[in-house]
Amino acid sequence: MTVSNARDIFRDAADLPVQYWGFKDIGLSTTEMEQLTGDFKAAGKTPVLEIVNFDEKELLNAASLAIDCGIEYFTGGLFSHAVMERVQTAGLKYFPFCGDISGSPIELKGTPEQILEDAVRLRELGVDGIDLVAYRFSQGDPIQLAKLVEHQLGGENLIIAGSINSAERIRRMQDIGPFGYTMGGALFEGTFVPGGSFRDNLEELVKIDTNIGEDR
């Protein structure tokens, strides 16, 4: 869920060169979510809402919330024609999960071929891209899966979410080349700067990402 002091955490790190900022649809009131999105936009950032939900009624409620808040990217959740129509009509980009996905924490099941087939199907139905929880793939190699999907869809149509929590996994993201990858827990838990603040860890992440890019 979104941390209760999200606005303070964002303000403390808003000057860092990270363009896309997101939160979950649980943990804050609607008013607080609207204020947080307003903070993102005032700082010139792109607001993203990540949904971990499998019920269409709740997904539609989240879609309406995203529209009301001024979100620009609606990511996660099981695919829904009704959700896609609602968010795209309002001008949001729609990146749902693909594959056989369920549980908390999320688990992605199936063969790589089945997951790829579903990703292609969703693109053909009109989604803007796919949110792939590659490191939650329980039946194969997550990197091979991500590369398979990227090769078929193009990196600009792929977000990779979940469990990206090391310099090696950041390097893997640069190898794969998705539109973006999400990170949350690793920054709050001090993965990169043990005992450091969210800002300390995000600042170190930026350095790692930049250095890997320069070394390539």
Coordinates of N, CA and C in Angstrom, one line a residue:
M1 N 0.8 -1.2 0.0 CA 0.0 0.0 0.0 C 0.9 1.3 0.0
T2 N 0.3 2.4 -0.3 CA 1.0 3.6 -0.3 C 1.2 4.1 1.2
V3 N 2.5 4.5 1.4 CA 2.8 4.9 2.8 C 2.1 6.2 3.2
S4 N 1.8 6.4 4.5 CA 1.0 7.5 4.9 C 1.7 8.9 4.7
N5 N 3.0 8.9 4.7 CA 3.8 10.1 4.5 C 4.3 10.3 3.1
A6 N 3.6 9.8 2.1 CA 4.1 9.8 0.8 C 4.4 11.2 0.3
R7 N 3.6 12.2 0.6 CA 3.9 13.5 0.1 C 5.2 14.1 0.6
D8 N 5.5 13.8 1.9 CA 6.8 14.3 2.5 C 7.9 13.5 1.8
I9 N 7.8 12.2 1.6 CA 8.8 11.5 1.0 C 9.1 12.0 -0.4
F10 N 8.0 12.3 -1.2 CA 8.2 12.8 -2.5 C 8.9 14.1 -2.5
R11 N 8.5 15.0 -1.7 CA 9.0 16.4 -1.7 C 10.5 16.3 -1.4
D12 N 10.9 15.4 -0.5 CA 12.3 15.2 -0.1 C 13.2 14.7 -1.3
A13 N 12.6 14.1 -2.3 CA 13.4 13.5 -3.4 C 13.0 14.0 -4.8
A14 N 12.1 15.0 -4.8 CA 11.5 15.5 -6.1 C 12.5 16.0 -7.0
D15 N 13.7 16.5 -6.5 CA 14.7 17.1 -7.4 C 15.5 16.1 -8.1
L16 N 15.4 14.8 -7.8 CA 16.2 13.8 -8.4 C 15.7 13.5 -9.8
P17 N 16.6 13.1 -10.7 CA 16.2 12.9 -12.1 C 15.4 11.6 -12.4
V18 N 14.2 11.5 -11.7 CA 13.3 10.4 -11.9 C 12.0 11.0 -12.4
Q19 N 11.6 10.6 -13.6 CA 10.4 11.3 -14.2 C 9.1 10.7 -13.8
Y20 N 9.0 9.4 -13.6 CA 7.8 8.7 -13.4 C 7.7 8.3 -11.9
W21 N 6.6 8.8 -11.3 CA 6.3 8.5 -9.8 C 5.0 7.9 -9.7
G22 N 4.9 6.9 -8.9 CA 3.6 6.2 -8.7 C 3.3 5.8 -7.3
F23 N 2.0 5.3 -7.1 CA 1.6 4.9 -5.8 C 0.5 3.8 -6.1
K24 N 0.1 3.2 -5.0 CA -1.0 2.2 -5.0 C -2.3 2.9 -4.7
D25 N -3.4 2.2 -5.0 CA -4.7 2.8 -4.8 C -5.3 2.5 -3.4
I26 N -4.4 2.0 -2.5 CA -4.8 1.8 -1.1 C -3.8 2.4 -0.2
G27 N -4.2 2.9 1.0 CA -3.3 3.5 1.9 C -3.5 4.9 2.2
L28 N -4.1 5.6 1.2 CA -4.4 7.1 1.3 C -5.9 7.3 1.0
S29 N -6.4 8.4 1.5 CA -7.8 8.8 1.1 C -7.7 9.4 -0.3
T30 N -8.9 9.5 -0.9 CA -9.0 10.0 -2.2 C -8.4 11.4 -2.3
T31 N -8.7 12.2 -1.3 CA -8.2 13.6 -1.2 C -6.6 13.6 -1.2
E32 N -6.1 12.7 -0.3 CA -4.6 12.6 -0.2 C -4.0 12.1 -1.5
M33 N -4.7 11.2 -2.3 CA -4.2 10.8 -3.5 C -4.2 11.9 -4.6
E34 N -5.2 12.7 -4.5 CA -5.3 13.9 -5.4 C -4.2 14.9 -5.1
Q35 N -4.0 15.1 -3.8 CA -2.9 16.0 -3.4 C -1.5 15.5 -3.9
L36 N -1.3 14.2 -3.7 CA 0.0 13.6 -4.1 C 0.2 13.7 -5.6
T37 N -0.8 13.4 -6.4 CA -0.7 13.5 -7.8 C -0.5 15.0 -8.2
G38 N -1.1 15.9 -7.5 CA -0.9 17.3 -7.7 C 0.6 17.7 -7.5
D39 N 1.2 17.1 -6.4 CA 2.6 17.4 -6.1 C 3.5 16.9 -7.2
F40 N 3.2 15.7 -7.8 CA 3.9 15.1 -8.9 C 3.9 16.1 -10.1
K41 N 2.7 16.5 -10.4 CA 2.6 17.4 -11.6 C 3.2 18.7 -11.4
A42 N 3.1 19.3 -10.2 CA 3.7 20.6 -9.9 C 5.2 20.5 -10.0
A43 N 5.8 19.3 -9.8 CA 7.2 19.2 -9.9 C 7.6 18.7 -11.3
G44 N 6.7 18.6 -12.2 CA 7.0 18.3 -13.6 C 7.1 16.8 -13.8
K45 N 6.6 16.0 -12.9 CA 6.7 14.5 -13.0 C 5.5 13.9 -13.6
T46 N 5.6 12.6 -14.1 CA 4.5 11.9 -14.7 C 3.9 11.0 -13.6
P47 N 2.6 11.1 -13.3 CA 2.0 10.3 -12.2 C 1.5 9.0 -12.8
V48 N 1.7 7.9 -12.0 CA 1.4 6.5 -12.3 C 0.6 5.9 -11.2
L49 N -0.5 5.2 -11.5 CA -1.2 4.4 -10.4 C -1.0 2.9 -10.7
E50 N -0.5 2.2 -9.7 CA -0.3 0.8 -9.8 C -1.4 0.0 -9.1
I51 N -2.1 -0.9 -9.7 CA -3.2 -1.6 -9.1 C -2.8 -3.1 -9.0
V52 N -3.0 -3.6 -7.8 CA -2.8 -5.1 -7.6 C -4.2 -5.6 -7.2
N53 N -5.0 -5.9 -8.2 CA -6.4 -6.2 -8.0 C -6.9 -7.1 -9.1
F54 N -7.8 -8.0 -8.8 CA -8.3 -9.0 -9.7 C -9.8 -9.0 -9.9
D55 N -10.5 -8.0 -9.3 CA -12.0 -7.9 -9.3 C -12.3 -6.7 -10.2
E56 N -13.2 -7.0 -11.2 CA -13.5 -5.9 -12.2 C -14.2 -4.7 -11.6
K57 N -15.1 -4.9 -10.7 CA -15.8 -3.8 -10.1 C -14.8 -2.9 -9.4
E58 N -13.9 -3.5 -8.6 CA -12.9 -2.7 -7.9 C -11.9 -2.0 -8.9
L59 N -11.6 -2.7 -10.0 CA -10.7 -2.1 -11.0 C -11.4 -0.9 -11.6
L60 N -12.7 -1.0 -11.9 CA -13.4 0.1 -12.4 C -13.4 1.3 -11.4
N61 N -13.6 1.0 -10.2 CA -13.5 2.1 -9.2 C -12.1 2.7 -9.2
A62 N -11.1 1.9 -9.3 CA -9.7 2.4 -9.3 C -9.5 3.2 -10.6
A63 N -10.1 2.8 -11.7 CA -10.0 3.6 -12.9 C -10.6 5.0 -12.7
S64 N -11.8 5.0 -12.1 CA -12.4 6.3 -11.9 C -11.6 7.2 -11.0
L65 N -11.0 6.6 -9.9 CA -10.1 7.3 -9.0 C -8.9 7.9 -9.8
A66 N -8.3 7.0 -10.6 CA -7.1 7.5 -11.4 C -7.5 8.7 -12.3
I67 N -8.7 8.7 -12.9 CA -9.1 9.8 -13.7 C -9.3 11.0 -12.9
D68 N -10.0 10.9 -11.8 CA -10.3 12.0 -10.9 C -9.0 12.7 -10.4
C69 N -8.0 11.8 -10.1 CA -6.7 12.3 -9.5 C -5.8 13.0 -10.6
G70 N -6.0 12.7 -11.9 CA -5.2 13.2 -12.9 C -4.0 12.3 -13.2
I71 N -4.2 11.0 -13.0 CA -3.1 10.0 -13.3 C -2.9 9.9 -14.8
E72 N -1.7 9.6 -15.2 CA -1.5 9.5 -16.7 C -1.2 8.1 -17.1
Y73 N -0.8 7.2 -16.2 CA -0.5 5.8 -16.5 C -1.3 4.9 -15.5
F74 N -2.2 4.0 -16.0 CA -2.9 3.1 -15.2 C -2.3 1.7 -15.4
T75 N -1.6 1.2 -14.4 CA -0.9 0.0 -14.6 C -1.3 -1.1 -13.6
G76 N -1.1 -2.4 -14.0 CA -1.5 -3.5 -13.2 C -2.9 -3.9 -13.3
G77 N -3.3 -4.8 -12.5 CA -4.7 -5.3 -12.5 C -4.9 -6.3 -13.7
L78 N -5.9 -7.1 -13.6 CA -6.3 -8.0 -14.7 C -6.9 -7.2 -15.8
F79 N -6.7 -7.6 -17.0 CA -7.3 -6.9 -18.1 C -8.8 -6.9 -18.1
S80 N -9.4 -5.7 -18.4 CA -10.8 -5.6 -18.5 C -11.1 -4.6 -19.7
H81 N -12.0 -5.0 -20.6 CA -12.5 -4.2 -21.7 C -13.1 -2.9 -21.1
A82 N -13.9 -3.0 -20.1 CA -14.5 -1.8 -19.5 C -13.5 -0.9 -18.9
V83 N -12.5 -1.4 -18.2 CA -11.5 -0.5 -17.6 C -10.7 0.1 -18.7
M84 N -10.3 -0.6 -19.8 CA -9.6 0.0 -20.9 C -10.3 1.1 -21.5
E85 N -11.6 0.9 -21.8 CA -12.4 1.9 -22.4 C -12.5 3.2 -21.5
R86 N -12.6 3.0 -20.2 CA -12.8 4.1 -19.3 C -11.5 4.9 -19.2
V87 N -10.4 4.3 -19.0 CA -9.1 5.0 -18.9 C -8.6 5.6 -20.2
Q88 N -8.7 4.9 -21.3 CA -8.3 5.4 -22.5 C -9.1 6.6 -23.1
T89 N -10.4 6.5 -22.8 CA -11.3 7.6 -23.2 C -10.9 8.9 -22.5
A90 N -10.4 8.7 -21.2 CA -10.0 9.9 -20.4 C -8.5 10.3 -20.8
G91 N -7.9 9.5 -21.7 CA -6.5 9.9 -22.1 C -5.4 9.3 -21.3
L92 N -5.7 8.3 -20.5 CA -4.7 7.6 -19.7 C -4.1 6.4 -20.6
K93 N -2.8 6.1 -20.3 CA -2.2 4.9 -20.9 C -2.5 3.7 -20.0
Y94 N -2.8 2.6 -20.6 CA -3.3 1.4 -19.9 C -2.3 0.2 -20.1
F95 N -1.7 -0.2 -19.0 CA -0.7 -1.3 -19.0 C -1.1 -2.4 -18.0
P96 N -2.0 -3.3 -18.3 CA -2.5 -4.3 -17.4 C -1.4 -5.4 -17.3
F97 N -1.6 -6.3 -16.3 CA -0.8 -7.5 -16.1 C -1.2 -8.4 -17.3
C98 N -0.3 -9.4 -17.6 CA -0.6 -10.4 -18.5 C -0.2 -11.8 -17.9
G99 N -0.8 -12.8 -18.5 CA -0.5 -14.2 -18.0 C -1.4 -14.6 -16.9
D100 N -1.2 -15.8 -16.4 CA -2.0 -16.3 -15.3 C -1.4 -15.8 -14.0
I101 N -2.1 -14.7 -13.5 CA -1.5 -14.0 -12.3 C -2.5 -13.9 -11.2
S102 N -2.0 -14.2 -10.0 CA -3.0 -14.1 -8.8 C -2.1 -14.1 -7.6
G103 N -2.8 -14.0 -6.4 CA -2.2 -14.1 -5.1 C -1.6 -12.8 -4.6
S104 N -1.2 -12.9 -3.3 CA -0.5 -11.8 -2.6 C 0.5 -12.4 -1.7
P105 N 1.8 -12.3 -1.9 CA 2.3 -11.5 -3.1 C 2.0 -12.2 -4.4
I106 N 2.1 -11.4 -5.5 CA 1.7 -11.9 -6.8 C 2.6 -13.0 -7.3
E107 N 1.9 -14.0 -8.0 CA 2.7 -15.0 -8.6 C 2.2 -15.1 -10.0
L108 N 3.2 -15.3 -11.0 CA 2.9 -15.4 -12.4 C 3.1 -16.9 -12.8
K109 N 2.1 -17.5 -13.3 CA 2.1 -18.9 -13.7 C 2.0 -19.1 -15.2
G110 N 2.3 -20.3 -15.6 CA 2.1 -20.7 -17.0 C 3.5 -20.9 -17.7
T111 N 3.5 -21.3 -18.9 CA 4.7 -21.4 -19.7 C 5.1 -20.0 -20.3
P112 N 6.3 -19.8 -20.7 CA 6.7 -18.5 -21.3 C 5.8 -18.3 -22.6
E113 N 5.6 -19.4 -23.3 CA 4.8 -19.3 -24.6 C 3.3 -18.8 -24.3
Q114 N 2.8 -19.3 -23.2 CA 1.4 -18.9 -22.8 C 1.3 -17.5 -22.4
I115 N 2.3 -17.0 -21.6 CA 2.4 -15.7 -21.2 C 2.6 -14.7 -22.3
L116 N 3.5 -15.1 -23.3 CA 3.7 -14.3 -24.4 C 2.4 -14.2 -25.3
E117 N 1.8 -15.3 -25.4 CA 0.5 -15.3 -26.2 C -0.5 -14.4 -25.6
D118 N -0.6 -14.4 -24.3 CA -1.6 -13.5 -23.6 C -1.2 -12.0 -23.8
A119 N 0.1 -11.7 -23.7 CA 0.6 -10.4 -23.9 C 0.3 -9.9 -25.4
V120 N 0.5 -10.7 -26.3 CA 0.2 -10.4 -27.7 C -1.3 -10.2 -27.9
R121 N -2.1 -11.0 -27.3 CA -3.6 -10.9 -27.3 C -4.0 -9.6 -26.8
L122 N -3.5 -9.2 -25.6 CA -3.9 -7.9 -25.0 C -3.5 -6.7 -25.9
R123 N -2.3 -6.8 -26.5 CA -1.9 -5.7 -27.4 C -2.9 -5.6 -28.6
E124 N -3.3 -6.7 -29.1 CA -4.2 -6.7 -30.2 C -5.6 -6.2 -29.8
L125 N -5.9 -6.4 -28.6 CA -7.2 -5.9 -28.1 C -7.2 -4.4 -27.8
G126 N -6.0 -3.8 -27.8 CA -5.9 -2.3 -27.7 C -5.2 -1.7 -26.5
V127 N -4.6 -2.5 -25.6 CA -3.9 -1.9 -24.5 C -2.7 -1.2 -25.0
D128 N -2.2 -0.2 -24.2 CA -1.1 0.6 -24.6 C 0.2 -0.2 -24.4
G129 N 0.2 -1.1 -23.5 CA 1.4 -1.9 -23.1 C 1.1 -2.9 -22.1
I130 N 2.1 -3.7 -21.7 CA 1.9 -4.8 -20.7 C 2.8 -4.5 -19.5
D131 N 2.2 -4.8 -18.3 CA 2.9 -4.8 -17.0 C 3.3 -6.2 -16.7
L132 N 4.6 -6.5 -16.8 CA 5.0 -7.9 -16.7 C 5.7 -8.1 -15.3
V133 N 5.2 -9.0 -14.5 CA 5.9 -9.2 -13.2 C 6.9 -10.4 -13.3
A134 N 7.9 -10.1 -14.1 CA 8.9 -11.1 -14.5 C 9.5 -11.9 -13.3
Y135 N 9.9 -11.1 -12.3 CA 10.5 -11.8 -11.2 C 9.6 -12.6 -10.2
R136 N 8.3 -12.5 -10.6 CA 7.3 -13.3 -9.9 C 6.9 -14.6 -10.7
F137 N 7.7 -14.8 -11.8 CA 7.4 -16.0 -12.6 C 7.9 -17.2 -11.9
S138 N 7.0 -18.2 -11.7 CA 7.4 -19.3 -10.8 C 7.8 -20.6 -11.6
Q139 N 7.7 -20.5 -12.9 CA 7.9 -21.8 -13.7 C 8.9 -21.6 -14.8
G140 N 9.9 -20.7 -14.6 CA 10.9 -20.6 -15.6 C 11.8 -19.4 -15.3
D141 N 12.7 -19.1 -16.2 CA 13.7 -18.0 -16.0 C 13.0 -16.6 -16.3
P142 N 13.0 -15.7 -15.3 CA 12.3 -14.4 -15.5 C 13.0 -13.6 -16.6
I143 N 14.3 -13.7 -16.7 CA 15.0 -12.8 -17.7 C 14.7 -13.3 -19.1
Q144 N 14.7 -14.6 -19.3 CA 14.3 -15.1 -20.6 C 12.9 -14.8 -21.0
L145 N 12.0 -14.8 -20.0 CA 10.6 -14.5 -20.2 C 10.5 -13.0 -20.7
A146 N 11.2 -12.1 -19.9 CA 11.1 -10.7 -20.2 C 11.7 -10.4 -21.6
K147 N 12.8 -11.0 -21.9 CA 13.4 -10.8 -23.3 C 12.4 -11.3 -24.4
L148 N 11.8 -12.4 -24.1 CA 10.8 -13.0 -25.1 C 9.7 -12.0 -25.3
V149 N 9.1 -11.4 -24.3 CA 8.0 -10.5 -24.4 C 8.5 -9.2 -25.1
E150 N 9.7 -8.7 -24.6 CA 10.2 -7.5 -25.2 C 10.5 -7.6 -26.7
H151 N 11.0 -8.8 -27.1 CA 11.3 -9.0 -28.5 C 10.1 -9.0 -29.4
Q152 N 9.0 -9.5 -28.8 CA 7.7 -9.6 -29.6 C 7.0 -8.3 -29.6
L153 N 6.9 -7.6 -28.4 CA 6.1 -6.4 -28.3 C 6.9 -5.1 -28.5
G154 N 8.2 -5.1 -28.3 CA 9.0 -3.9 -28.3 C 9.1 -3.3 -26.9
G155 N 10.2 -2.8 -26.6 CA 10.5 -2.4 -25.2 C 9.6 -1.2 -24.8
E156 N 9.2 -0.4 -25.8 CA 8.3 0.8 -25.5 C 6.9 0.4 -25.0
N157 N 6.6 -0.9 -25.2 CA 5.3 -1.4 -24.8 C 5.3 -2.3 -23.6
L158 N 6.4 -2.2 -22.8 CA 6.6 -3.1 -21.7 C 7.1 -2.4 -20.4
I159 N 6.4 -2.6 -19.3 CA 6.9 -2.2 -18.0 C 7.1 -3.5 -17.2
I160 N 8.2 -3.6 -16.5 CA 8.6 -4.7 -15.7 C 8.4 -4.3 -14.2
A161 N 7.7 -5.1 -13.5 CA 7.3 -4.7 -12.1 C 7.7 -5.8 -11.1
G162 N 8.1 -5.4 -9.9 CA 8.2 -6.4 -8.8 C 9.6 -7.0 -8.6
S163 N 10.1 -6.8 -7.4 CA 11.4 -7.5 -7.0 C 12.6 -7.1 -7.7
I164 N 12.7 -5.9 -8.2 CA 13.9 -5.4 -8.8 C 14.6 -4.7 -7.7
N165 N 15.6 -5.4 -7.1 CA 16.2 -4.9 -5.8 C 17.7 -5.1 -5.7
S166 N 18.4 -5.0 -6.8 CA 19.8 -5.1 -6.8 C 20.4 -4.5 -8.0
A167 N 21.7 -4.2 -7.9 CA 22.4 -3.6 -9.1 C 22.4 -4.6 -10.2
E168 N 22.5 -5.9 -9.9 CA 22.5 -6.9 -11.0 C 21.2 -6.9 -11.7
R169 N 20.1 -6.7 -11.0 CA 18.8 -6.7 -11.6 C 18.5 -5.4 -12.4
I170 N 19.1 -4.3 -11.9 CA 19.0 -3.1 -12.7 C 19.8 -3.2 -14.0
R171 N 20.9 -3.9 -14.0 CA 21.7 -4.2 -15.2 C 20.9 -5.0 -16.1
R172 N 20.2 -6.0 -15.6 CA 19.3 -6.8 -16.4 C 18.2 -6.0 -17.1
M173 N 17.7 -5.0 -16.4 CA 16.7 -4.1 -17.0 C 17.2 -3.4 -18.2
Q174 N 18.5 -2.9 -18.1 CA 19.1 -2.2 -19.2 C 19.4 -3.1 -20.3
D175 N 19.7 -4.4 -20.0 CA 19.9 -5.4 -21.1 C 18.6 -5.6 -21.9
I176 N 17.5 -5.7 -21.1 CA 16.2 -6.0 -21.7 C 15.6 -4.8 -22.5
G177 N 15.7 -3.6 -21.9 CA 15.3 -2.4 -22.5 C 13.8 -2.1 -22.5
P178 N 13.1 -2.3 -21.3 CA 11.7 -2.0 -21.3 C 11.5 -0.5 -21.2
F179 N 10.2 -0.1 -21.4 CA 9.9 1.3 -21.3 C 10.2 1.8 -19.9
G180 N 10.0 1.0 -18.9 CA 10.3 1.3 -17.5 C 10.3 0.1 -16.6
Y181 N 10.8 0.2 -15.4 CA 10.6 -0.8 -14.4 C 10.2 -0.1 -13.1
T182 N 9.5 -0.8 -12.2 CA 9.0 -0.2 -11.0 C 9.9 -0.6 -9.8
M183 N 10.0 0.2 -8.8 CA 10.7 -0.1 -7.6 C 10.0 0.6 -6.5
G184 N 9.8 -0.1 -5.4 CA 9.2 0.5 -4.2 C 9.9 0.0 -2.9
G185 N 9.7 -1.3 -2.6 CA 10.2 -1.9 -1.4 C 11.7 -1.7 -1.2
A186 N 12.4 -1.9 -2.3 CA 13.9 -1.8 -2.1 C 14.3 -0.4 -1.7
L187 N 13.6 0.6 -2.0 CA 13.9 2.0 -1.6 C 13.5 2.2 -0.2
F188 N 12.4 1.7 0.2 CA 11.9 1.9 1.6 C 12.7 1.0 2.6
E189 N 13.2 -0.1 2.1 CA 13.9 -1.1 3.0 C 15.4 -0.8 3.1
G190 N 15.9 0.1 2.4 CA 17.3 0.4 2.5 C 18.2 -0.6 1.8
T191 N 17.8 -1.1 0.6 CA 18.5 -2.1 -0.1 C 19.8 -1.5 -0.6
F192 N 19.9 -0.3 -1.1 CA 21.1 0.3 -1.7 C 21.9 1.1 -0.7
V193 N 21.3 1.7 0.3 CA 22.0 2.4 1.4 C 21.4 1.9 2.7
P194 N 21.9 0.8 3.3 CA 21.3 0.3 4.5 C 21.2 1.4 5.6
G195 N 20.1 1.5 6.2 CA 19.9 2.5 7.2 C 19.6 3.9 6.7
G196 N 19.7 4.1 5.4 CA 19.5 5.4 4.8 C 18.0 5.6 4.5
S197 N 17.7 6.9 4.2 CA 16.4 7.3 3.9 C 15.9 6.9 2.5
F198 N 14.6 7.1 2.2 CA 14.1 6.8 0.9 C 15.0 7.6 -0.1
R199 N 15.2 8.9 0.1 CA 16.0 9.7 -0.8 C 17.4 9.2 -1.0
D200 N 18.0 8.8 0.1 CA 19.4 8.2 0.0 C 19.4 7.0 -0.9
N201 N 18.4 6.2 -0.8 CA 18.4 4.9 -1.6 C 18.0 5.3 -3.1
L202 N 17.1 6.2 -3.3 CA 16.8 6.6 -4.7 C 18.0 7.3 -5.3
E203 N 18.7 8.1 -4.6 CA 19.8 8.8 -5.1 C 20.9 7.8 -5.5
E204 N 21.1 6.7 -4.7 CA 22.1 5.7 -5.0 C 21.6 4.9 -6.2
L205 N 20.3 4.6 -6.3 CA 19.7 3.9 -7.5 C 20.0 4.7 -8.8
V206 N 19.8 6.0 -8.7 CA 20.1 6.8 -9.9 C 21.6 6.7 -10.3
K207 N 22.5 6.7 -9.3 CA 23.9 6.6 -9.6 C 24.2 5.2 -10.3
I208 N 23.6 4.2 -9.7 CA 23.9 2.8 -10.2 C 23.4 2.7 -11.6
D209 N 22.2 3.2 -11.9 CA 21.6 3.1 -13.2 C 22.4 3.9 -14.2
T210 N 22.8 5.1 -13.8 CA 23.6 5.9 -14.7 C 25.0 5.2 -15.0
N211 N 25.6 4.7 -14.0 CA 26.9 4.1 -14.2 C 26.9 2.9 -15.1
I212 N 25.8 2.1 -14.9 CA 25.6 0.9 -15.7 C 25.5 1.3 -17.2
G213 N 24.7 2.4 -17.4 CA 24.5 2.9 -18.7 C 25.7 3.4 -19.4
E214 N 26.6 4.1 -18.6 CA 27.8 4.6 -19.1 C 28.8 3.5 -19.4
D215 N 28.7 2.4 -18.7 CA 29.7 1.2 -18.9 C 29.3 0.4 -20.1
R216 N 28.1 0.5 -20.6 CA 27.6 -0.3 -21.7 C 28.3 0.0 -23.0

